[in-house]
C-alpha positions as CSV (number, residue, x, y, z in Angstrom):
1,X,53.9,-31.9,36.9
2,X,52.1,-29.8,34.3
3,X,51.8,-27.2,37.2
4,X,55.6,-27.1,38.1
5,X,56.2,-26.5,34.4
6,X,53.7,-23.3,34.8
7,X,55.6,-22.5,37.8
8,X,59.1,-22.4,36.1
9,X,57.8,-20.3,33.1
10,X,56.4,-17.6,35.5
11,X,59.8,-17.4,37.5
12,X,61.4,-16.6,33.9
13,X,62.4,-20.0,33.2
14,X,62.3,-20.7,28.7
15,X,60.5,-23.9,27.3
16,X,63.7,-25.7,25.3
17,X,62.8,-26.3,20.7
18,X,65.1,-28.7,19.3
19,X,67.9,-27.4,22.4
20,X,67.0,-24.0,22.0
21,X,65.3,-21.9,24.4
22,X,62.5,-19.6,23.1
23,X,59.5,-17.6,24.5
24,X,57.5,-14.6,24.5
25,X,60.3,-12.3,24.7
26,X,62.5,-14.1,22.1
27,X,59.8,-13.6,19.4
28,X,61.4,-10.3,18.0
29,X,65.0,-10.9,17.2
30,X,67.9,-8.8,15.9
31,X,68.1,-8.3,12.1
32,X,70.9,-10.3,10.3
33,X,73.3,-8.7,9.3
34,X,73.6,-7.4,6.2
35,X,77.3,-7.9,5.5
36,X,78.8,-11.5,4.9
37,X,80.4,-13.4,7.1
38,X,83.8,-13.8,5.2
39,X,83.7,-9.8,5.0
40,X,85.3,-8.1,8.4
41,X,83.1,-5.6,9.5
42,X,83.8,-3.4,13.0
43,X,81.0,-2.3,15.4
44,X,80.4,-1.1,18.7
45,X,79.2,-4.4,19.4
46,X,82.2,-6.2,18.1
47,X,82.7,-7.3,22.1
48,X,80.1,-7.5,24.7
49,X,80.5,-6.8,28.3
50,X,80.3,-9.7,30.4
51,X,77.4,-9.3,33.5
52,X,78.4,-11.1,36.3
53,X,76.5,-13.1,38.4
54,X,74.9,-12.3,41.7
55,X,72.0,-14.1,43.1
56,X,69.5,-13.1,45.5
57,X,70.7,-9.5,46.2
58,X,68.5,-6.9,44.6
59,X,71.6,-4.4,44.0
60,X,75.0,-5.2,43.6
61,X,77.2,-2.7,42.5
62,X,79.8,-5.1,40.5
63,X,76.4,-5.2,38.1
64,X,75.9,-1.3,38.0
65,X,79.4,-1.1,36.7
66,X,79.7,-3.7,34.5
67,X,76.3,-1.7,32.5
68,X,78.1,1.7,33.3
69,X,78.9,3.0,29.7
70,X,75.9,3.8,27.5
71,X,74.2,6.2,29.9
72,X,77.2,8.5,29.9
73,X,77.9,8.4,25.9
74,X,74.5,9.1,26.6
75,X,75.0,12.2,28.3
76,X,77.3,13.7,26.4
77,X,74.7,15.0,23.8
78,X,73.4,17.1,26.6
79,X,76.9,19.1,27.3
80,X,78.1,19.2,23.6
81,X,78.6,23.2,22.5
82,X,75.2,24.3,22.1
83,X,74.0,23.4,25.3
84,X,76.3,25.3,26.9
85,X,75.8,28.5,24.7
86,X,72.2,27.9,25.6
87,X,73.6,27.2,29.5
88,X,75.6,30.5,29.3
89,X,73.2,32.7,27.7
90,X,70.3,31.5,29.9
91,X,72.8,32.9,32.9
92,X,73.7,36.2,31.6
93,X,69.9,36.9,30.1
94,X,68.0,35.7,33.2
95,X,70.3,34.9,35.9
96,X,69.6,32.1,37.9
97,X,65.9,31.8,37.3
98,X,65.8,29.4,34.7
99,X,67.9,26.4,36.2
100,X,64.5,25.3,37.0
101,X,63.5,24.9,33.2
102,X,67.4,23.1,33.1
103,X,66.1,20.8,35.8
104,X,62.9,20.1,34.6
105,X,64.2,19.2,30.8
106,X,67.0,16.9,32.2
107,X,64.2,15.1,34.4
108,X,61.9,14.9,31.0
109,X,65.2,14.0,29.0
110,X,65.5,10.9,31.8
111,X,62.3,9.6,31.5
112,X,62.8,9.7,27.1
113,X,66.1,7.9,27.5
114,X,64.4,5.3,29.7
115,X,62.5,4.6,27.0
116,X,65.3,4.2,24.4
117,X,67.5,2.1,26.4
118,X,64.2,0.0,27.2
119,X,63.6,-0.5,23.5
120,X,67.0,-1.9,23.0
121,X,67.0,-3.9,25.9
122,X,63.6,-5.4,25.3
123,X,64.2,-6.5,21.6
124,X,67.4,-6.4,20.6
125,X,66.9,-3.8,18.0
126,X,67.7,-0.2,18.1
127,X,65.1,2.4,17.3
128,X,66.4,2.7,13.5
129,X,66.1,-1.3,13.0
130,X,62.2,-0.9,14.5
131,X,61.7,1.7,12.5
132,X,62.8,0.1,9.3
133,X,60.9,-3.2,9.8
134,X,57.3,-0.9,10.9
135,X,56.9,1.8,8.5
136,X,56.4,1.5,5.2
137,X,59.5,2.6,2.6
138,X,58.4,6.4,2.2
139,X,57.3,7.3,5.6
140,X,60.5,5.0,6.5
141,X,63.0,7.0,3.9
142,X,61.4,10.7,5.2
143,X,62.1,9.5,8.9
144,X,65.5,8.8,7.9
145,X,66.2,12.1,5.9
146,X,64.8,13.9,8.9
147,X,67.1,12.1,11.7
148,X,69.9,12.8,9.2
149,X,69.3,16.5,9.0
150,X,69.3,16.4,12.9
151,X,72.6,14.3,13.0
152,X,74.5,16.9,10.7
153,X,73.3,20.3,12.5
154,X,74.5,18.3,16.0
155,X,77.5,17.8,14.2
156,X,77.9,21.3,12.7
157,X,77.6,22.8,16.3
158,X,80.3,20.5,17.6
159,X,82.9,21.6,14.8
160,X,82.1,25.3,15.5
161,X,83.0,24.3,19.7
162,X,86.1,22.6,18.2
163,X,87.5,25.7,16.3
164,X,86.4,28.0,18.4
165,X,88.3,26.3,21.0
166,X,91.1,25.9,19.3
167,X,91.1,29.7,18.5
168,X,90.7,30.8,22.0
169,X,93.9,28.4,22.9
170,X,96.1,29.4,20.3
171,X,95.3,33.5,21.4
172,X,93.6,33.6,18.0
173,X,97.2,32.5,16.0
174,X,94.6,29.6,14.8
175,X,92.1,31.1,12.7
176,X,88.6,29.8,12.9
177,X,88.6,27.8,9.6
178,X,91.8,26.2,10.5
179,X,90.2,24.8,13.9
180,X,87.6,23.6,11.2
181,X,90.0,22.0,9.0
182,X,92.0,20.4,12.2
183,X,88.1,18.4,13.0
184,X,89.0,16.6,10.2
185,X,91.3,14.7,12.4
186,X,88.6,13.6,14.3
187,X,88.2,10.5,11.9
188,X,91.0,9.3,12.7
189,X,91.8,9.8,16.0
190,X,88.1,7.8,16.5
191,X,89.1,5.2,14.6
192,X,92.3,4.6,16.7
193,X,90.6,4.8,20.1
194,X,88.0,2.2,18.2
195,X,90.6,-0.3,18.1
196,X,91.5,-0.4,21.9
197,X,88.5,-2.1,23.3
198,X,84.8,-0.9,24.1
199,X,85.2,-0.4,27.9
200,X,88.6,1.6,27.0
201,X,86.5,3.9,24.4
202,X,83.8,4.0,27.2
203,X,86.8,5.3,29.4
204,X,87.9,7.9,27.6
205,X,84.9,9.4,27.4
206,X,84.4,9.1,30.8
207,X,87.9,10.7,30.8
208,X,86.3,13.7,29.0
209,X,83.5,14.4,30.8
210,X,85.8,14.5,33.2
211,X,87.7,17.2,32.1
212,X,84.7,19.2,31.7
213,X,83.2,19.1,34.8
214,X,87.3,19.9,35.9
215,X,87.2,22.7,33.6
216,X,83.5,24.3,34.4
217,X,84.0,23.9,38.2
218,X,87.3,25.6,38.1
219,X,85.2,28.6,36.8
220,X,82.2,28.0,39.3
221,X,84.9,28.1,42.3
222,X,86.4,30.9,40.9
223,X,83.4,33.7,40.6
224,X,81.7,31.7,43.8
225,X,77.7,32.2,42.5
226,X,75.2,33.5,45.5
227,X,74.4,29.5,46.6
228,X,70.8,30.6,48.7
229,X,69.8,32.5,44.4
230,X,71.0,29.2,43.2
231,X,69.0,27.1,45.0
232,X,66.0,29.5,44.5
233,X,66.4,29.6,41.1
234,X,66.6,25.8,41.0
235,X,63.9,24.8,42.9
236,X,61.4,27.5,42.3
237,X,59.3,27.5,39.1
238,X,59.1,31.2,38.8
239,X,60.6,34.0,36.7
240,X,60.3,37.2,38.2
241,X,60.3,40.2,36.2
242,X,60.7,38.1,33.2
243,X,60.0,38.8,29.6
244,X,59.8,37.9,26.2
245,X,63.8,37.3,25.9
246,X,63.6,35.3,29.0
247,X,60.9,33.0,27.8
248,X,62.4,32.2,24.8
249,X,65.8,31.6,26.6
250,X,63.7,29.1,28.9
251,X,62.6,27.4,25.3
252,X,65.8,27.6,23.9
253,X,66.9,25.2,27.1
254,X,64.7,22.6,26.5
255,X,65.3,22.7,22.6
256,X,69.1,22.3,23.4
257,X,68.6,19.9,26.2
258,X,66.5,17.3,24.0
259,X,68.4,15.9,21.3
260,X,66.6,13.7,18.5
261,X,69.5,11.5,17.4
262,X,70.5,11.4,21.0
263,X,66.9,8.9,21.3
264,X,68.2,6.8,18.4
265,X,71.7,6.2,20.2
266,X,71.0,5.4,23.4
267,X,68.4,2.6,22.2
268,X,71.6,1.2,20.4
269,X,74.4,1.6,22.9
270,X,72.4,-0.6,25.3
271,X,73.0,-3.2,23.1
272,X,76.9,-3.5,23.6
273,X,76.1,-5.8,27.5
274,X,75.5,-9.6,27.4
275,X,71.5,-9.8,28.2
276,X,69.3,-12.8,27.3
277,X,66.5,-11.7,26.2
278,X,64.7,-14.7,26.5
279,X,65.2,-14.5,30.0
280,X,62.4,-11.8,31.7
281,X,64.3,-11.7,34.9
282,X,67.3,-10.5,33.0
283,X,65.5,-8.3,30.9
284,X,63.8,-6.8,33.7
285,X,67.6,-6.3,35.9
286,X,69.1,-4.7,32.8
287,X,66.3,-2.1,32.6
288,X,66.8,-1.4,36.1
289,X,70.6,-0.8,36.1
290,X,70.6,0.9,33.0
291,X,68.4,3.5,34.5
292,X,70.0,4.1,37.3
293,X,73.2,4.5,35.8
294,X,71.4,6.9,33.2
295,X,70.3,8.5,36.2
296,X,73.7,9.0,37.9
297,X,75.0,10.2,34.2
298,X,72.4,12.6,33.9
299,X,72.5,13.7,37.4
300,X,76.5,14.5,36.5
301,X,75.8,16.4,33.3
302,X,73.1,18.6,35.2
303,X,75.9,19.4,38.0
304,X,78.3,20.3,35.0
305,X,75.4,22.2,32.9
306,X,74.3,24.0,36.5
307,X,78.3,25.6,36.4
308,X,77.7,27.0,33.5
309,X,74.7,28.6,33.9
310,X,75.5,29.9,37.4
311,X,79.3,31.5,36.6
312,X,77.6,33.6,33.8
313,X,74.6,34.5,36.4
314,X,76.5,35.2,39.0
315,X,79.4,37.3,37.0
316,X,77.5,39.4,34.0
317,X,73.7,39.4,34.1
318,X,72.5,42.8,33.2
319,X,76.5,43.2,32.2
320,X,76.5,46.0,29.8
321,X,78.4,46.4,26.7
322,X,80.5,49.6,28.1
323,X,81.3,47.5,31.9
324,X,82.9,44.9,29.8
325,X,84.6,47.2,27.3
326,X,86.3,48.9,30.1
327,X,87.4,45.9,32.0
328,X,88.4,44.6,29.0
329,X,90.7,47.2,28.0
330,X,91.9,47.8,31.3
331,X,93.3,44.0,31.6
332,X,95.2,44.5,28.2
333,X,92.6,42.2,26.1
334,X,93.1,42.1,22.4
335,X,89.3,41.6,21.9
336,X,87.8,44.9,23.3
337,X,85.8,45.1,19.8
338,X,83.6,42.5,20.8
339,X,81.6,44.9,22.9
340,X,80.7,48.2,21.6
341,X,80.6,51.3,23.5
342,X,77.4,51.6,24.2
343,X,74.3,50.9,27.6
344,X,73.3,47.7,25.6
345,X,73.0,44.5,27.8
346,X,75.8,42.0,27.2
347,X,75.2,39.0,24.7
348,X,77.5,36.7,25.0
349,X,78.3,32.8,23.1
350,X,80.9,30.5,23.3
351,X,83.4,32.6,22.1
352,X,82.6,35.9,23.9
353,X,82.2,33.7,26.8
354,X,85.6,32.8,27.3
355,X,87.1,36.3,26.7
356,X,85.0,38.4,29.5
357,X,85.4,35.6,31.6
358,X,89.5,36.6,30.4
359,X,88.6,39.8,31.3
360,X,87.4,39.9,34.3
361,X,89.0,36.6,35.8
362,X,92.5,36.2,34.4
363,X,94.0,34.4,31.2
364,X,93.6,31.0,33.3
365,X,90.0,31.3,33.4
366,X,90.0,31.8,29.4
367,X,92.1,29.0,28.4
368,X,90.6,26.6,31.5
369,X,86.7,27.3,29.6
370,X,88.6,26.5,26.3
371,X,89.9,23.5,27.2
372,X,85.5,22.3,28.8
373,X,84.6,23.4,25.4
374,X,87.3,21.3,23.3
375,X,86.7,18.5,25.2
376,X,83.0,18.4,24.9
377,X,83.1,19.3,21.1
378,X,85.0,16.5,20.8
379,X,83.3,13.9,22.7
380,X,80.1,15.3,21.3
381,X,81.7,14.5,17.9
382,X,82.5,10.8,18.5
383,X,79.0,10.0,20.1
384,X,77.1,12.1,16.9
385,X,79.5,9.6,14.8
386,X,77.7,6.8,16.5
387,X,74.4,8.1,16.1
388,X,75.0,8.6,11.9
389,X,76.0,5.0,11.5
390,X,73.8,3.3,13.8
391,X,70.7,5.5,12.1
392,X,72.4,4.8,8.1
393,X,72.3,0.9,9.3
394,X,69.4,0.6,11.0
395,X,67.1,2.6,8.2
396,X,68.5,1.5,5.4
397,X,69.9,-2.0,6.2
398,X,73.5,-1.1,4.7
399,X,76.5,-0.7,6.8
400,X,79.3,1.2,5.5
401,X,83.3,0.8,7.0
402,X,84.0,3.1,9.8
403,X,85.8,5.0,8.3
404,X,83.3,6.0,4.8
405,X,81.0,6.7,7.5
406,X,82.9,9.3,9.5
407,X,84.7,10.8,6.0
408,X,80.9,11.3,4.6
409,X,79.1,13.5,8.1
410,X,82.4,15.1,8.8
411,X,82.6,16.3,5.5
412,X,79.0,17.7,5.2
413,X,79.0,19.3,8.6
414,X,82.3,20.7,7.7
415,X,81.7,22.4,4.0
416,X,79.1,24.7,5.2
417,X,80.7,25.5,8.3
418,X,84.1,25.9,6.8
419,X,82.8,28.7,4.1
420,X,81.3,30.8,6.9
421,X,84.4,30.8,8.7
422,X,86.5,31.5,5.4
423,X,85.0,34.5,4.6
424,X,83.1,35.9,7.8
425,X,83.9,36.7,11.4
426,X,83.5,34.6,14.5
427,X,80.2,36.5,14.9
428,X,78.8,34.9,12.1
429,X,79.7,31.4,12.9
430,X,78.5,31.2,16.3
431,X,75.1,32.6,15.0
432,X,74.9,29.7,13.0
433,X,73.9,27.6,16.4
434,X,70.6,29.8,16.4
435,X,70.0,27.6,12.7
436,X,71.1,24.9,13.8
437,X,69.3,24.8,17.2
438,X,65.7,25.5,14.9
439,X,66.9,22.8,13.1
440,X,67.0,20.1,15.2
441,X,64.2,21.3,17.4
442,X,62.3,20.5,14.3
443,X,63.2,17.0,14.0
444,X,62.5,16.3,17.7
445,X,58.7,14.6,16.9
446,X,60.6,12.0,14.2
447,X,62.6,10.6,17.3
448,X,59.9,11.3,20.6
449,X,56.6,10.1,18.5
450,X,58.5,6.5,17.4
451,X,59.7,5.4,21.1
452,X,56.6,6.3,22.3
453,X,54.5,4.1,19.6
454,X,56.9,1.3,19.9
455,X,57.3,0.9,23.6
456,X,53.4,1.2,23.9
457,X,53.0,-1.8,21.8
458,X,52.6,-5.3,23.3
459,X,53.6,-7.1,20.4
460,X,57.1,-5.6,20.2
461,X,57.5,-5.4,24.3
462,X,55.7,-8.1,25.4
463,X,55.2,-7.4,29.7
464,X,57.4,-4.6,29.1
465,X,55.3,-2.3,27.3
466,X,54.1,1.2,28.9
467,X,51.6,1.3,31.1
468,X,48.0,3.2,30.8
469,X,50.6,6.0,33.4
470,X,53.5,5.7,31.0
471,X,51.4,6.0,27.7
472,X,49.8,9.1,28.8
473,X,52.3,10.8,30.8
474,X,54.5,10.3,27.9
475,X,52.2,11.6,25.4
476,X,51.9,14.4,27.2
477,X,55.5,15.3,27.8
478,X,55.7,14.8,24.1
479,X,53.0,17.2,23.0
480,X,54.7,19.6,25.4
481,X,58.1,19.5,24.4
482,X,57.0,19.3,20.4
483,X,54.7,22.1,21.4
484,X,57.8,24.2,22.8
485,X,60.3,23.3,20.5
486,X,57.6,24.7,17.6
487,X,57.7,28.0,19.2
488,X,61.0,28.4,19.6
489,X,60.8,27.8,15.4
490,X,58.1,30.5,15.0
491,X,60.3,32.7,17.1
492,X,63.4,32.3,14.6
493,X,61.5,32.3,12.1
494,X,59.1,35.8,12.7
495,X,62.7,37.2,13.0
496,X,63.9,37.0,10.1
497,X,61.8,39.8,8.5
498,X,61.3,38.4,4.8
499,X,58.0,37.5,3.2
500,X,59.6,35.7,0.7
501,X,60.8,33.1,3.8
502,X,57.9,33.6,5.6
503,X,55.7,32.2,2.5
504,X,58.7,29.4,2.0
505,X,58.3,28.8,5.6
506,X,54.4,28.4,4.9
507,X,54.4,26.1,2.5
508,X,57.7,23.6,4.3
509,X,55.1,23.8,7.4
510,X,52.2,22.0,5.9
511,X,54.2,19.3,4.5
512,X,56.0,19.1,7.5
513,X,52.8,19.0,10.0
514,X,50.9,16.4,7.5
515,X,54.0,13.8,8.1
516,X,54.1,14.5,11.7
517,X,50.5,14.2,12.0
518,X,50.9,10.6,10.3
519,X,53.5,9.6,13.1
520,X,51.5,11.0,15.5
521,X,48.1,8.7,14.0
522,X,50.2,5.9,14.7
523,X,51.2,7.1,17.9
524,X,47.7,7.1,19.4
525,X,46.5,3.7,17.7
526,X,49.5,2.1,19.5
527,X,48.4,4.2,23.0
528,X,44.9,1.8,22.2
529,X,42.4,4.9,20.8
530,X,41.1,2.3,18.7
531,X,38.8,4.6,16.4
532,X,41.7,5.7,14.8
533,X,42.5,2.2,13.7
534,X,40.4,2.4,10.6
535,X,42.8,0.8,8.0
536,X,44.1,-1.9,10.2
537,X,45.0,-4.9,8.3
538,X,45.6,-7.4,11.1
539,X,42.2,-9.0,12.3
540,X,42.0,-11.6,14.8
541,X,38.3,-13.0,15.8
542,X,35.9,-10.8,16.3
543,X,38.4,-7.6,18.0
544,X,41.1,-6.0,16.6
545,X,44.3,-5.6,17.8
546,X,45.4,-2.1,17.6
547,X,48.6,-3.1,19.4
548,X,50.1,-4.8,16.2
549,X,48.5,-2.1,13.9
550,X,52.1,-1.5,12.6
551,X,53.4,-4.8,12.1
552,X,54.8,-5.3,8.2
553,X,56.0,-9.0,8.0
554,X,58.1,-9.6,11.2
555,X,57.1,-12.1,13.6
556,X,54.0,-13.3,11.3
557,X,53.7,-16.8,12.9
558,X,54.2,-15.2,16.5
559,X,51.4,-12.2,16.1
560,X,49.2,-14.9,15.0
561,X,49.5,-17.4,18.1
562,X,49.3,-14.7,20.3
């Protein structure tokens, strides 16, 4: 009999307390909520999708659909505005020899968001709530002020899409600090699509990625790239002829690619489908369909990303300023000032981008890339709304209404962005994504070093917890993004041409490295190099455990059974 029992447990089968089941991989559980219970209090998690049944078949697509959602909210951080300045930049500054690096960063983004959505799968608890109940309060309150800073400058760059989209539509009757002031609706248009349903809110934004992929693949049909350079560029991890704009295009792409706060959502949105954790064979399934469906999402957003880059490869690398000028003005175009008359080679951005592709393809083209660049700054918006309150309740322990929460990011992306556009030119406000790109490249380490600590840990993911493979392929890809990203920072920075930055710079960097080097102490306890666990405070017999190194007081009676 005892030996049955033993059986059942192994197949994934719970022991039964007082009528409730508990084991191994109940022993972490969701925080309480904050919030009383007579006070009403909406979240995305106010309904949870159903899974449906289906036993003894190891795929069944009724399942795949029924977790089809998070991975594409997902996605959309990786077509908001700035990756597809960065998409249409790479194309007209190096052609099609960088979709390889695009490739290569979505592949490396995958594998990150498998490890987000496996965090929230695994313990019920976003990567804010871990983070809260694991570091102490300042590390915990610096972490939080970092993914914050990373949240707004997302933000900012999707209110600059939104208004320069709205200025390309209207034929520039919308000035640029309207468009800014018209985001402002974005409150509340979220907060009406909130009230329809999650897997209606899931389909509209299925609705707009949509219209982007629409939108971009209108333009790809329309200049018809060279397929045999696409397929070169893609698969071929080579830059010919490339120098040192190229290579910090090719780190620009990764830096727009891999989004910080994007880590933090996606180990939240997996939250919103019915799994029991204290089921391992449930657990296990939901890991598996949410990465395939992250997979397909991703797979989509590279396609869409792919367009971008290819239509501006194919129709103006090594463009010059005068070529453009003079197709410009010969097609009637009100915005021949854009390009001076000179041999320079063409820059382009958002904006620029949709009026040479005006020039040289027709008005349709122009208002067709306005309409892929509305739609993903506003997606982008709603998804960097979820991110702010999900982060705000999972580090500080303090949910706000709705609609505070949207009011307070929307108005501190807007402020900034709204003075630049008051009293400067377009030029100036699209240059603003170069400070906001630095920006958030900076913050990358707060959101890659935490997932990898916490998924590496046993006594947060039980059997789920990486592998020897995981945990140093993942440190790895880390170190070599954060290494990137930091280059790309030295780059903007060393271009500024001010010693009086350069020394302000100085001084930011050295706080800046110390805390990262704190996370990243952690980091390598939890990946077991044990002689860094010097100041453990957990000892059990005669070993230590390194893996619960960074347990505070949760699960106290279960770290000490185990």
């Amino acid at each position: 009999m005892k030996a049955e029992q033993e059986g059942d447990l192994i197949e994934g089968d719970s022991p039964q307390e007082n009528g409730v089941q508990t084991n191994q991989y109940s022993s972490i559980s969701p925080p309480a909520s904050p919030v009383g219970q007579d006070e009403p209090f909406s979240t995305y998690f106010e309904e949870k999708v159903p899974i449906p049944e289906s036993p003894n078949q190891v795929f069944s697509f009724r399942k795949l659909w029924a977790f089809t959602g998070p991975g594409f909210l997902m996605s959309i951080a990786y077509l908001d505005p700035g990756n597809i300045e960065s998409d249409l930049q790479s194309g007209a500054k190096a052609g099609f020899k960088l979709l390889w690096v695009l490739l290569l960063a979505t592949i490396i983004g995958l594998l990150l968001q498998r490890l987000a959505a496996r965090l929230g799968v695994v313990t019920g608890m976003h990567l804010a709530e871990v983070c809260n109940r694991q570091y102490p309060t300042v590390p915990r309150i610096i972490l939080w002020l970092m993914v914050e800073l990373a949240i707004i400058g997302s933000d900012m760059q999707e209110v600059i899409g939104c208004a320069i989209a709205f200025n390309l539509l209207s034929v520039g009757r919308i000035p640029l600090w309207v468009g800014v002031l018209i985001t402002i609706t974005d409150t509340f248009v979220f907060l009406f699509l909130d009230k329809y349903g999650l897997r209606k809110l899931e389909a509209f934004f299925g609705f707009l990625i949509t219209v982007m992929a629409i939108s971009f693949g209108y333009e790809y049909v329309l200049v018809k790239p060279d397929q045999g350079e696409l397929l070169k560029g893609m698969f071929v991890p080579y830059c010919a002829g490339c120098g040192p704009v190229q290579l910090e295009q090719a780190v620009g792409i990764v830096g727009a690619v891999i989004m910080p706060h994007n880590i933090y959502l996606h180990s939240a949105l997996v939250k919103s489908r019915e799994v029991d954790r204290r089921n391992k064979k449930e657990v296990k399934e939901a890991n598996k369909y949410f990465f395939i469906e992250s997979s397909v999402a991703l797979f989509i957003s590279f396609l869409i990303n792919v367009f971008v880059v290819a239509v501006f490869a194919q129709a103006f690398y090594n463009k010059s300023n005068m070529e453009v000028n003079a197709e410009c003005n010969a097609t009637g175009s009100p915005h021949t000032d854009l390009f001076p008359l000179n041999n320079g080679t063409l820059e382009v951005d958002i904006y620029k981008g949709g009026v040479v592709l005006g020039c040289f393809f027709g008005p349709a083209a122009l208002y067709i890339w306005a309409i892929g660049i509305l739609a993903a700054g506003q997606s982008s918006t709603m998804t960097g709304t979820y991110s702010g309150q999900f982060v705000m309740e999972g580090f500080l322990n303090l949910r706000w209404s709705r609609f505070a929460r949207v009011l307070l990011t929307r108005s501190i992306a807007i402020t900034p962005t709204l003075l630049v556009a008051i009293f400067q030119d377009v030029q100036h406000l699209t240059g603003m994504n170069d400070f906001l790109n630095v920006l958030q490249s900076m913050q990358l380490p707060f959101a890659l070093i935490p997932i990898l600590t916490f998924t590496s840990l046993t006594s947060i993911m039980n059997d789920f917890a990486n592998g020897l493979m995981w945990k140093i392929s993942g440190g790895i890809v880390i170190l070599l993004v954060c290494a990137i990203n930091m280059y790309f920072v030295v780059v903007y920075v060393t271009s500024l041409n001010s010693v009086l930055l350069y020394v302000l710079s100085a001084l930011l960097s050295i706080a800046y490295l110390c805390f990262v080097g704190y996370l990243a102490w952690h980091c390598l306890i939890a990946l077991g190099v044990s002689c860094l666990d010097f100041g453990s405070r957990i000892q059990i017999g005669p070993l230590r455990h390194t893996d619960i190194y960074l347990l505070s007081d949760m699960d106290t009676d279960s770290v000490v059974e185990r």
